[in-house]
mmCIF file of C-alpha atoms in Angstrom:
data_model
loop_
_atom_site.group_PDB
_atom_site.id
_atom_site.type_symbol
_atom_site.label_atom_id
_atom_site.label_comp_id
_atom_site.label_asym_id
_atom_site.label_seq_id
_atom_site.Cartn_x
_atom_site.Cartn_y
_atom_site.Cartn_z
ATOM 1 C CA MET T 120 222.363 -25.513 46.656
ATOM 2 C CA SER T 121 224.738 -28.045 48.206
ATOM 3 C CA ALA T 122 226.782 -30.537 46.204
ATOM 4 C CA ALA T 123 224.574 -33.322 47.555
ATOM 5 C CA GLU T 124 221.426 -31.523 46.397
ATOM 6 C CA ALA T 125 222.944 -30.868 42.979
ATOM 7 C CA GLY T 126 223.839 -34.535 42.671
ATOM 8 C CA GLY T 127 220.194 -35.440 43.132
ATOM 9 C CA ILE T 128 219.149 -33.128 40.285
ATOM 10 C CA PHE T 129 221.954 -33.396 37.750
ATOM 11 C CA ARG T 130 222.626 -37.159 37.758
ATOM 12 C CA ARG T 131 226.312 -36.416 37.719
ATOM 13 C CA ALA T 132 228.712 -38.693 35.862
ATOM 14 C CA ARG T 133 230.203 -41.309 38.138
ATOM 15 C CA ASP T 134 232.558 -44.241 37.548
ATOM 16 C CA ARG T 135 233.365 -42.776 34.119
ATOM 17 C CA THR T 136 229.832 -43.018 32.785
ATOM 18 C CA LEU T 137 226.459 -41.279 32.933
ATOM 19 C CA ASP T 138 223.721 -43.485 34.343
ATOM 20 C CA ALA T 139 220.971 -41.406 32.747
ATOM 21 C CA PHE T 140 221.562 -43.636 29.710
ATOM 22 C CA PRO T 141 221.768 -47.388 30.470
ATOM 23 C CA SER T 142 224.365 -48.635 27.995
ATOM 24 C CA GLU T 143 222.661 -51.986 27.442
ATOM 25 C CA LYS T 144 219.603 -50.148 26.113
ATOM 26 C CA GLU T 145 221.391 -47.405 24.205
ATOM 27 C CA ARG T 146 224.127 -49.227 22.266
ATOM 28 C CA GLU T 147 221.848 -50.094 19.361
ATOM 29 C CA TRP T 148 221.333 -47.585 16.539
ATOM 30 C CA LYS T 149 217.632 -46.685 16.448
ATOM 31 C CA GLY T 150 217.569 -43.825 13.962
ATOM 32 C CA PRO T 151 218.168 -40.069 13.928
ATOM 33 C CA PHE T 152 218.021 -37.962 17.080
ATOM 34 C CA TYR T 153 219.373 -34.619 18.245
ATOM 35 C CA PHE T 154 220.921 -33.044 21.308
ATOM 36 C CA ILE T 155 221.701 -29.498 22.480
ATOM 37 C CA GLN T 156 225.264 -28.230 22.815
ATOM 38 C CA GLY T 157 226.114 -25.150 24.848
ATOM 39 C CA ALA T 158 229.376 -23.653 26.063
ATOM 40 C CA ASP T 159 230.732 -21.056 28.463
ATOM 41 C CA PRO T 160 227.837 -19.872 30.618
ATOM 42 C CA GLN T 161 230.768 -18.544 32.693
ATOM 43 C CA PHE T 162 228.885 -16.627 35.372
ATOM 44 C CA GLY T 163 230.892 -13.486 36.214
ATOM 45 C CA LEU T 164 232.694 -13.001 32.895
ATOM 46 C CA MET T 165 230.714 -10.001 31.621
ATOM 47 C CA LYS T 166 231.487 -7.829 34.647
ATOM 48 C CA ALA T 167 235.115 -8.946 34.637
ATOM 49 C CA TRP T 168 235.556 -7.995 31.007
ATOM 50 C CA SER T 169 233.695 -4.718 31.347
ATOM 51 C CA THR T 170 236.071 -3.625 34.122
ATOM 52 C CA GLY T 171 239.173 -4.991 32.423
ATOM 53 C CA ASP T 172 239.886 -7.276 35.375
ATOM 54 C CA SER T 173 239.414 -10.729 33.876
ATOM 55 C CA ASP T 174 241.472 -12.443 36.569
ATOM 56 C CA SER T 175 239.863 -11.311 39.817
ATOM 57 C CA GLY T 176 236.797 -9.352 38.646
ATOM 58 C CA GLY T 177 233.357 -10.785 38.134
ATOM 59 C CA ASP T 178 231.477 -9.891 41.294
ATOM 60 C CA GLU T 179 228.207 -9.595 39.337
ATOM 61 C CA TRP T 180 226.575 -12.091 36.992
ATOM 62 C CA GLY T 181 222.956 -11.041 36.640
ATOM 63 C CA GLN T 182 223.243 -10.805 32.838
ATOM 64 C CA GLU T 183 224.605 -14.335 32.600
ATOM 65 C CA ILE T 184 221.756 -15.605 34.778
ATOM 66 C CA ARG T 185 219.155 -14.006 32.492
ATOM 67 C CA LEU T 186 220.776 -15.342 29.317
ATOM 68 C CA THR T 187 221.084 -18.853 30.702
ATOM 69 C CA GLU T 188 217.477 -18.755 31.899
ATOM 70 C CA GLN T 189 216.411 -17.806 28.363
ATOM 71 C CA ALA T 190 218.395 -20.721 26.959
ATOM 72 C CA VAL T 191 216.848 -23.162 29.432
ATOM 73 C CA GLU T 192 213.363 -21.858 28.657
ATOM 74 C CA ALA T 193 213.939 -22.313 24.905
ATOM 75 C CA ILE T 194 215.320 -25.830 25.360
ATOM 76 C CA ASN T 195 212.392 -26.889 27.534
ATOM 77 C CA LYS T 196 209.940 -25.848 24.799
ATOM 78 C CA LEU T 197 211.501 -28.020 22.098
ATOM 79 C CA LYS T 198 209.402 -30.844 20.653
ATOM 80 C CA PRO T 199 210.466 -33.555 20.342
ATOM 81 C CA LYS T 200 212.754 -33.187 23.325
ATOM 82 C CA PRO T 201 216.518 -33.361 22.796
ATOM 83 C CA ARG T 202 218.156 -36.488 24.158
ATOM 84 C CA PHE T 203 220.435 -34.370 26.355
ATOM 85 C CA PHE T 204 221.934 -30.900 26.908
ATOM 86 C CA VAL T 205 225.738 -30.704 27.028
ATOM 87 C CA LEU T 206 227.677 -27.690 28.352
ATOM 88 C CA CYS T 207 231.250 -27.724 27.029
ATOM 89 C CA GLY T 208 233.071 -26.103 29.911
ATOM 90 C CA ASP T 209 233.736 -22.784 31.660
ATOM 91 C CA LEU T 210 230.593 -23.243 33.689
ATOM 92 C CA ILE T 211 231.588 -20.313 35.910
ATOM 93 C CA HIS T 212 234.221 -17.568 35.651
ATOM 94 C CA ALA T 213 235.940 -17.644 39.034
ATOM 95 C CA MET T 214 239.000 -19.875 38.896
ATOM 96 C CA PRO T 215 239.696 -22.357 41.701
ATOM 97 C CA GLY T 216 240.566 -20.459 44.864
ATOM 98 C CA MET T 217 239.205 -17.128 43.591
ATOM 99 C CA PRO T 218 236.410 -15.011 45.141
ATOM 100 C CA TRP T 219 232.790 -15.605 44.139
ATOM 101 C CA ARG T 220 233.376 -19.177 43.012
ATOM 102 C CA LYS T 221 230.947 -20.712 45.500
ATOM 103 C CA GLU T 222 228.237 -18.131 44.780
ATOM 104 C CA GLN T 223 228.565 -18.436 40.987
ATOM 105 C CA THR T 224 228.356 -22.220 41.250
ATOM 106 C CA ALA T 225 225.230 -22.069 43.401
ATOM 107 C CA ASP T 226 223.459 -19.700 40.987
ATOM 108 C CA LEU T 227 224.329 -21.779 37.923
ATOM 109 C CA GLN T 228 223.116 -24.941 39.633
ATOM 110 C CA ARG T 229 219.888 -23.178 40.521
ATOM 111 C CA VAL T 230 219.282 -22.158 36.880
ATOM 112 C CA LEU T 231 220.263 -25.546 35.447
ATOM 113 C CA ALA T 232 217.916 -27.248 37.895
ATOM 114 C CA ARG T 233 215.088 -25.817 35.759
ATOM 115 C CA VAL T 234 216.079 -27.891 32.724
ATOM 116 C CA ASP T 235 213.333 -30.418 32.009
ATOM 117 C CA SER T 236 214.034 -33.543 34.063
ATOM 118 C CA ASP T 237 213.657 -35.632 30.895
ATOM 119 C CA ILE T 238 216.630 -33.801 29.324
ATOM 120 C CA PRO T 239 219.793 -35.032 31.091
ATOM 121 C CA LEU T 240 222.669 -32.613 31.580
ATOM 122 C CA VAL T 241 226.161 -33.491 30.380
ATOM 123 C CA LEU T 242 228.795 -31.271 32.003
ATOM 124 C CA VAL T 243 232.300 -30.786 30.591
ATOM 125 C CA SER T 244 235.210 -29.203 32.483
ATOM 126 C CA GLY T 245 236.965 -26.073 31.196
ATOM 127 C CA ASN T 246 239.966 -24.086 32.347
ATOM 128 C CA HIS T 247 237.839 -21.873 34.597
ATOM 129 C CA ASP T 248 236.431 -25.012 36.218
ATOM 130 C CA VAL T 249 239.670 -26.886 37.000
ATOM 131 C CA GLY T 250 242.287 -24.149 36.431
ATOM 132 C CA ASN T 251 244.677 -23.423 33.576
ATOM 133 C CA THR T 252 247.115 -25.774 35.289
ATOM 134 C CA PRO T 253 244.868 -28.309 37.017
ATOM 135 C CA THR T 254 245.881 -30.103 40.183
ATOM 136 C CA PRO T 255 244.512 -33.230 41.854
ATOM 137 C CA GLU T 256 242.684 -30.900 44.248
ATOM 138 C CA THR T 257 240.976 -28.772 41.588
ATOM 139 C CA VAL T 258 239.943 -31.855 39.606
ATOM 140 C CA ALA T 259 238.553 -33.440 42.780
ATOM 141 C CA GLU T 260 236.566 -30.265 43.492
ATOM 142 C CA PHE T 261 235.029 -30.395 40.010
ATOM 143 C CA GLN T 262 234.142 -34.046 40.498
ATOM 144 C CA ARG T 263 232.424 -33.335 43.816
ATOM 145 C CA THR T 264 230.488 -30.400 42.367
ATOM 146 C CA TRP T 265 229.656 -31.448 38.811
ATOM 147 C CA GLY T 266 230.693 -35.095 38.372
ATOM 148 C CA ASP T 267 233.530 -36.918 36.630
ATOM 149 C CA ASP T 268 235.826 -34.767 34.502
ATOM 150 C CA TYR T 269 235.988 -37.418 31.768
ATOM 151 C CA PHE T 270 233.550 -40.205 30.973
ATOM 152 C CA SER T 271 231.620 -41.926 28.198
ATOM 153 C CA PHE T 272 228.014 -42.843 27.539
ATOM 154 C CA TRP T 273 225.862 -44.312 24.768
ATOM 155 C CA VAL T 274 222.759 -42.764 23.247
ATOM 156 C CA GLY T 275 220.908 -44.352 20.336
ATOM 157 C CA GLY T 276 223.889 -46.366 19.129
ATOM 158 C CA VAL T 277 226.285 -43.408 19.354
ATOM 159 C CA LEU T 278 229.268 -43.422 21.718
ATOM 160 C CA PHE T 279 229.881 -40.037 23.376
ATOM 161 C CA LEU T 280 233.251 -39.256 24.954
ATOM 162 C CA VAL T 281 233.670 -36.357 27.411
ATOM 163 C CA LEU T 282 237.304 -35.317 27.919
ATOM 164 C CA ASN T 283 239.245 -33.017 30.228
ATOM 165 C CA SER T 284 241.212 -30.963 27.684
ATOM 166 C CA GLN T 285 243.180 -29.153 30.410
ATOM 167 C CA PHE T 286 245.300 -32.278 30.759
ATOM 168 C CA TRP T 287 246.509 -31.605 27.198
ATOM 169 C CA TYR T 288 247.021 -27.914 27.899
ATOM 170 C CA ASP T 289 249.187 -28.208 31.038
ATOM 171 C CA ALA T 290 249.320 -31.342 33.190
ATOM 172 C CA SER T 291 252.570 -30.397 34.917
ATOM 173 C CA ARG T 292 250.924 -30.546 38.352
ATOM 174 C CA CYS T 293 248.873 -33.693 37.718
ATOM 175 C CA PRO T 294 250.795 -35.968 35.297
ATOM 176 C CA ALA T 295 249.259 -39.123 36.728
ATOM 177 C CA LEU T 296 245.741 -37.849 36.013
ATOM 178 C CA LYS T 297 246.639 -37.079 32.405
ATOM 179 C CA GLN T 298 248.144 -40.525 31.981
ATOM 180 C CA ALA T 299 244.998 -42.106 33.393
ATOM 181 C CA GLN T 300 242.776 -40.225 30.941
ATOM 182 C CA ASP T 301 245.047 -41.106 28.014
ATOM 183 C CA GLN T 302 244.866 -44.796 28.901
ATOM 184 C CA TRP T 303 241.115 -44.634 29.363
ATOM 185 C CA LEU T 304 240.680 -42.839 26.019
ATOM 186 C CA HIS T 305 242.693 -45.533 24.243
ATOM 187 C CA GLN T 306 240.367 -48.152 25.706
ATOM 188 C CA GLN T 307 237.260 -46.218 24.704
ATOM 189 C CA LEU T 308 238.430 -45.726 21.134
ATOM 190 C CA SER T 309 239.122 -49.467 20.926
ATOM 191 C CA ILE T 310 235.573 -50.132 22.116
ATOM 192 C CA ALA T 311 234.227 -47.795 19.443
ATOM 193 C CA GLY T 312 235.959 -49.858 16.787
ATOM 194 C CA GLN T 313 235.041 -53.239 18.236
ATOM 195 C CA ARG T 314 231.366 -52.416 18.563
ATOM 196 C CA LYS T 315 231.225 -50.710 15.169
ATOM 197 C CA CYS T 316 229.183 -47.888 16.637
ATOM 198 C CA GLN T 317 227.291 -45.729 14.174
ATOM 199 C CA HIS T 318 229.195 -42.637 15.330
ATOM 200 C CA ALA T 319 231.531 -41.616 18.132
ATOM 201 C CA ILE T 320 231.397 -37.984 19.273
ATOM 202 C CA VAL T 321 233.915 -36.153 21.454
ATOM 203 C CA PHE T 322 233.159 -33.250 23.791
ATOM 204 C CA GLN T 323 235.995 -31.152 25.214
ATOM 205 C CA HIS T 324 236.509 -27.520 26.135
ATOM 206 C CA ILE T 325 239.637 -26.520 24.217
ATOM 207 C CA PRO T 326 239.437 -27.483 20.533
ATOM 208 C CA LEU T 327 242.405 -29.098 18.868
ATOM 209 C CA PHE T 328 242.270 -26.303 16.297
ATOM 210 C CA LEU T 329 239.928 -23.593 15.014
ATOM 211 C CA HIS T 330 240.432 -23.695 11.244
ATOM 212 C CA SER T 331 243.375 -25.903 10.282
ATOM 213 C CA ILE T 332 245.414 -28.526 12.078
ATOM 214 C CA ASP T 333 248.550 -26.652 10.936
ATOM 215 C CA GLU T 334 247.456 -23.261 12.301
ATOM 216 C CA ASP T 335 249.670 -21.379 14.756
ATOM 217 C CA ASN T 336 249.393 -21.965 18.479
ATOM 218 C CA ASP T 337 246.806 -19.686 20.081
ATOM 219 C CA TYR T 338 244.936 -19.183 23.351
ATOM 220 C CA PHE T 339 241.910 -20.895 21.818
ATOM 221 C CA ASN T 340 243.579 -24.086 20.576
ATOM 222 C CA LEU T 341 245.965 -26.791 21.717
ATOM 223 C CA THR T 342 249.618 -26.693 20.688
ATOM 224 C CA LYS T 343 250.570 -28.215 17.338
ATOM 225 C CA SER T 344 252.392 -31.178 18.818
ATOM 226 C CA VAL T 345 249.514 -32.064 21.107
ATOM 227 C CA ARG T 346 246.745 -31.525 18.547
ATOM 228 C CA LYS T 347 248.445 -33.699 15.940
ATOM 229 C CA GLU T 348 249.039 -36.485 18.423
ATOM 230 C CA VAL T 349 245.420 -36.457 19.595
ATOM 231 C CA ALA T 350 244.035 -36.057 16.064
ATOM 232 C CA GLU T 351 246.002 -39.098 14.927
ATOM 233 C CA LYS T 352 244.379 -41.131 17.696
ATOM 234 C CA PHE T 353 240.937 -40.030 16.563
ATOM 235 C CA ILE T 354 241.685 -40.617 12.888
ATOM 236 C CA ARG T 355 242.999 -44.131 13.530
ATOM 237 C CA ALA T 356 239.868 -44.924 15.514
ATOM 238 C CA ALA T 357 237.604 -43.481 12.827
ATOM 239 C CA SER T 358 239.331 -45.523 10.119
ATOM 240 C CA THR T 359 238.807 -48.861 11.867
ATOM 241 C CA ASP T 360 235.223 -49.088 10.645
ATOM 242 C CA ASP T 361 232.540 -47.073 8.898
ATOM 243 C CA SER T 362 231.831 -44.813 11.863
ATOM 244 C CA ALA T 363 232.661 -41.124 11.939
ATOM 245 C CA LEU T 364 234.364 -39.676 15.004
ATOM 246 C CA LYS T 365 232.931 -36.193 15.397
ATOM 247 C CA GLY T 366 232.977 -33.275 17.730
ATOM 248 C CA GLY T 367 232.394 -29.728 16.593
ATOM 249 C CA SER T 368 233.050 -27.203 13.868
ATOM 250 C CA SER T 369 236.493 -27.875 12.401
ATOM 251 C CA ARG T 370 237.070 -30.768 10.041
ATOM 252 C CA LEU T 371 239.562 -33.432 9.016
ATOM 253 C CA PRO T 372 238.710 -36.316 6.655
ATOM 254 C CA ASN T 373 236.014 -38.315 8.466
ATOM 255 C CA LEU T 374 236.613 -36.258 11.607
ATOM 256 C CA ARG T 375 235.020 -33.176 13.157
ATOM 257 C CA LEU T 376 236.591 -31.710 16.246
ATOM 258 C CA PRO T 377 235.167 -29.764 19.255
ATOM 259 C CA SER T 378 234.309 -27.578 21.401
ATOM 260 C CA GLY T 379 233.831 -24.794 23.945
ATOM 261 C CA GLU T 380 236.715 -22.367 24.256
ATOM 262 C CA ALA T 381 236.317 -21.013 20.718
ATOM 263 C CA LYS T 382 232.890 -19.701 21.610
ATOM 264 C CA LYS T 383 233.268 -16.581 23.734
ATOM 265 C CA GLU T 384 231.842 -13.193 24.311
ATOM 266 C CA VAL T 385 228.439 -11.707 24.614
ATOM 267 C CA CYS T 386 225.275 -13.358 23.244
ATOM 268 C CA ILE T 387 223.149 -16.439 23.141
ATOM 269 C CA LYS T 388 222.727 -17.863 19.681
ATOM 270 C CA GLY T 389 220.026 -20.403 20.171
ATOM 271 C CA LEU T 390 218.885 -23.254 18.002
ATOM 272 C CA GLY T 391 220.298 -22.063 14.700
ATOM 273 C CA PRO T 392 221.450 -24.415 11.923
ATOM 274 C CA PRO T 393 223.848 -27.112 13.161
ATOM 275 C CA SER T 394 226.634 -25.570 11.076
ATOM 276 C CA TYR T 395 226.340 -22.197 12.843
ATOM 277 C CA ILE T 396 229.314 -21.460 15.089
ATOM 278 C CA SER T 397 229.779 -18.074 16.721
ATOM 279 C CA ARG T 398 233.035 -16.818 18.189
ATOM 280 C CA LYS T 399 231.085 -14.160 20.084
ATOM 281 C CA THR T 400 229.135 -16.021 22.699
ATOM 282 C CA ILE T 401 229.174 -16.408 26.401
ATOM 283 C CA LEU T 402 226.611 -19.148 26.124
ATOM 284 C CA HIS T 403 226.335 -20.687 22.696
ATOM 285 C CA VAL T 404 223.295 -22.948 22.415
ATOM 286 C CA ASN T 405 222.854 -25.054 19.312
ATOM 287 C CA TYR T 406 221.049 -28.200 18.299
ATOM 288 C CA ILE T 407 223.025 -30.985 16.631
ATOM 289 C CA SER T 408 221.287 -33.700 14.633
ATOM 290 C CA ILE T 409 222.692 -37.223 14.344
ATOM 291 C CA ASP T 410 221.488 -38.636 11.051
ATOM 292 C CA PRO T 411 223.629 -40.630 8.598
ATOM 293 C CA ARG T 412 221.245 -39.624 5.802
ATOM 294 C CA ARG T 413 222.152 -35.984 6.591
ATOM 295 C CA GLU T 414 218.514 -35.055 7.026
ATOM 296 C CA ARG T 415 218.433 -32.066 9.363
ATOM 297 C CA LYS T 416 214.893 -31.738 10.575
ATOM 298 C CA LYS T 417 214.729 -28.784 12.905
ATOM 299 C CA PRO T 418 212.819 -29.381 16.159
ATOM 300 C CA GLN T 419 209.868 -27.178 16.886
ATOM 301 C CA GLY T 420 210.651 -24.155 19.017
ATOM 302 C CA LYS T 421 211.362 -20.503 18.492
ATOM 303 C CA ARG T 422 214.944 -19.489 17.941
ATOM 304 C CA GLN T 423 216.239 -17.477 20.883
ATOM 305 C CA ASP T 424 218.747 -14.661 20.272
ATOM 306 C CA ALA T 425 219.690 -12.505 23.242
ATOM 307 C CA LYS T 426 222.311 -9.856 22.572
ATOM 308 C CA ILE T 427 223.913 -7.371 24.914
#
């Protein structure tokens, strides 16, 4: 599938927004809804890990295809339908410039094309998508293939922010791009306060932290200095009104933080309770309900667990 063909199916983010959701119609809070969050389909990872060659291995990804197809099938059966399906990065395993990247991308696009057309896809960049140390070229490749690497959109009165967390990991080869995202994020957080949105939710691949903001630096989190700086931005924005800025599994007062990189390894956990987070997933699929009354009404559909 070519990039042009994928663009016709995926309604890729452009101009820092997602046109699947017209903002003038979606800025008003209309009541509870839910969406599906997934992370790390990472076609090619299982073979790479099984051979112990995580860097250049990954010449097979049949298992990942089957697991992702099961996830798509389960999502398509849900009633009522989720407002969207977000994948929080590491869409494929092959890093920029590595073998199999084109083939893995084509197969993932083919599987994702089967997602119900009434369930928009929201695609987040991870380190395997733009590189551990991104460059203007790798970011541009992601944008051509999947859409903007950071953007915002409104759904049902909730402001969603998609970020490129690799800029906070290592922007040494693209400092201007990091600065541009930082400036854009400041503007978006100001908008969240001005419009008094019911909630603002952040999607990014690398979480600020896994358990505590003071935890040691690790492969699966951002460094202490970076995480505290970013968390302070989110906390200040959340304290400007009654909204809660949210994102994932870890918590600060009035703040829940993302995302994808903490969810690795070998199984699909599909449609479990919103609080369920697994650190052993290649593709983690979960529904998340947005309801200020904290009513978590589970959508109809059979839970899908596929273990290797």
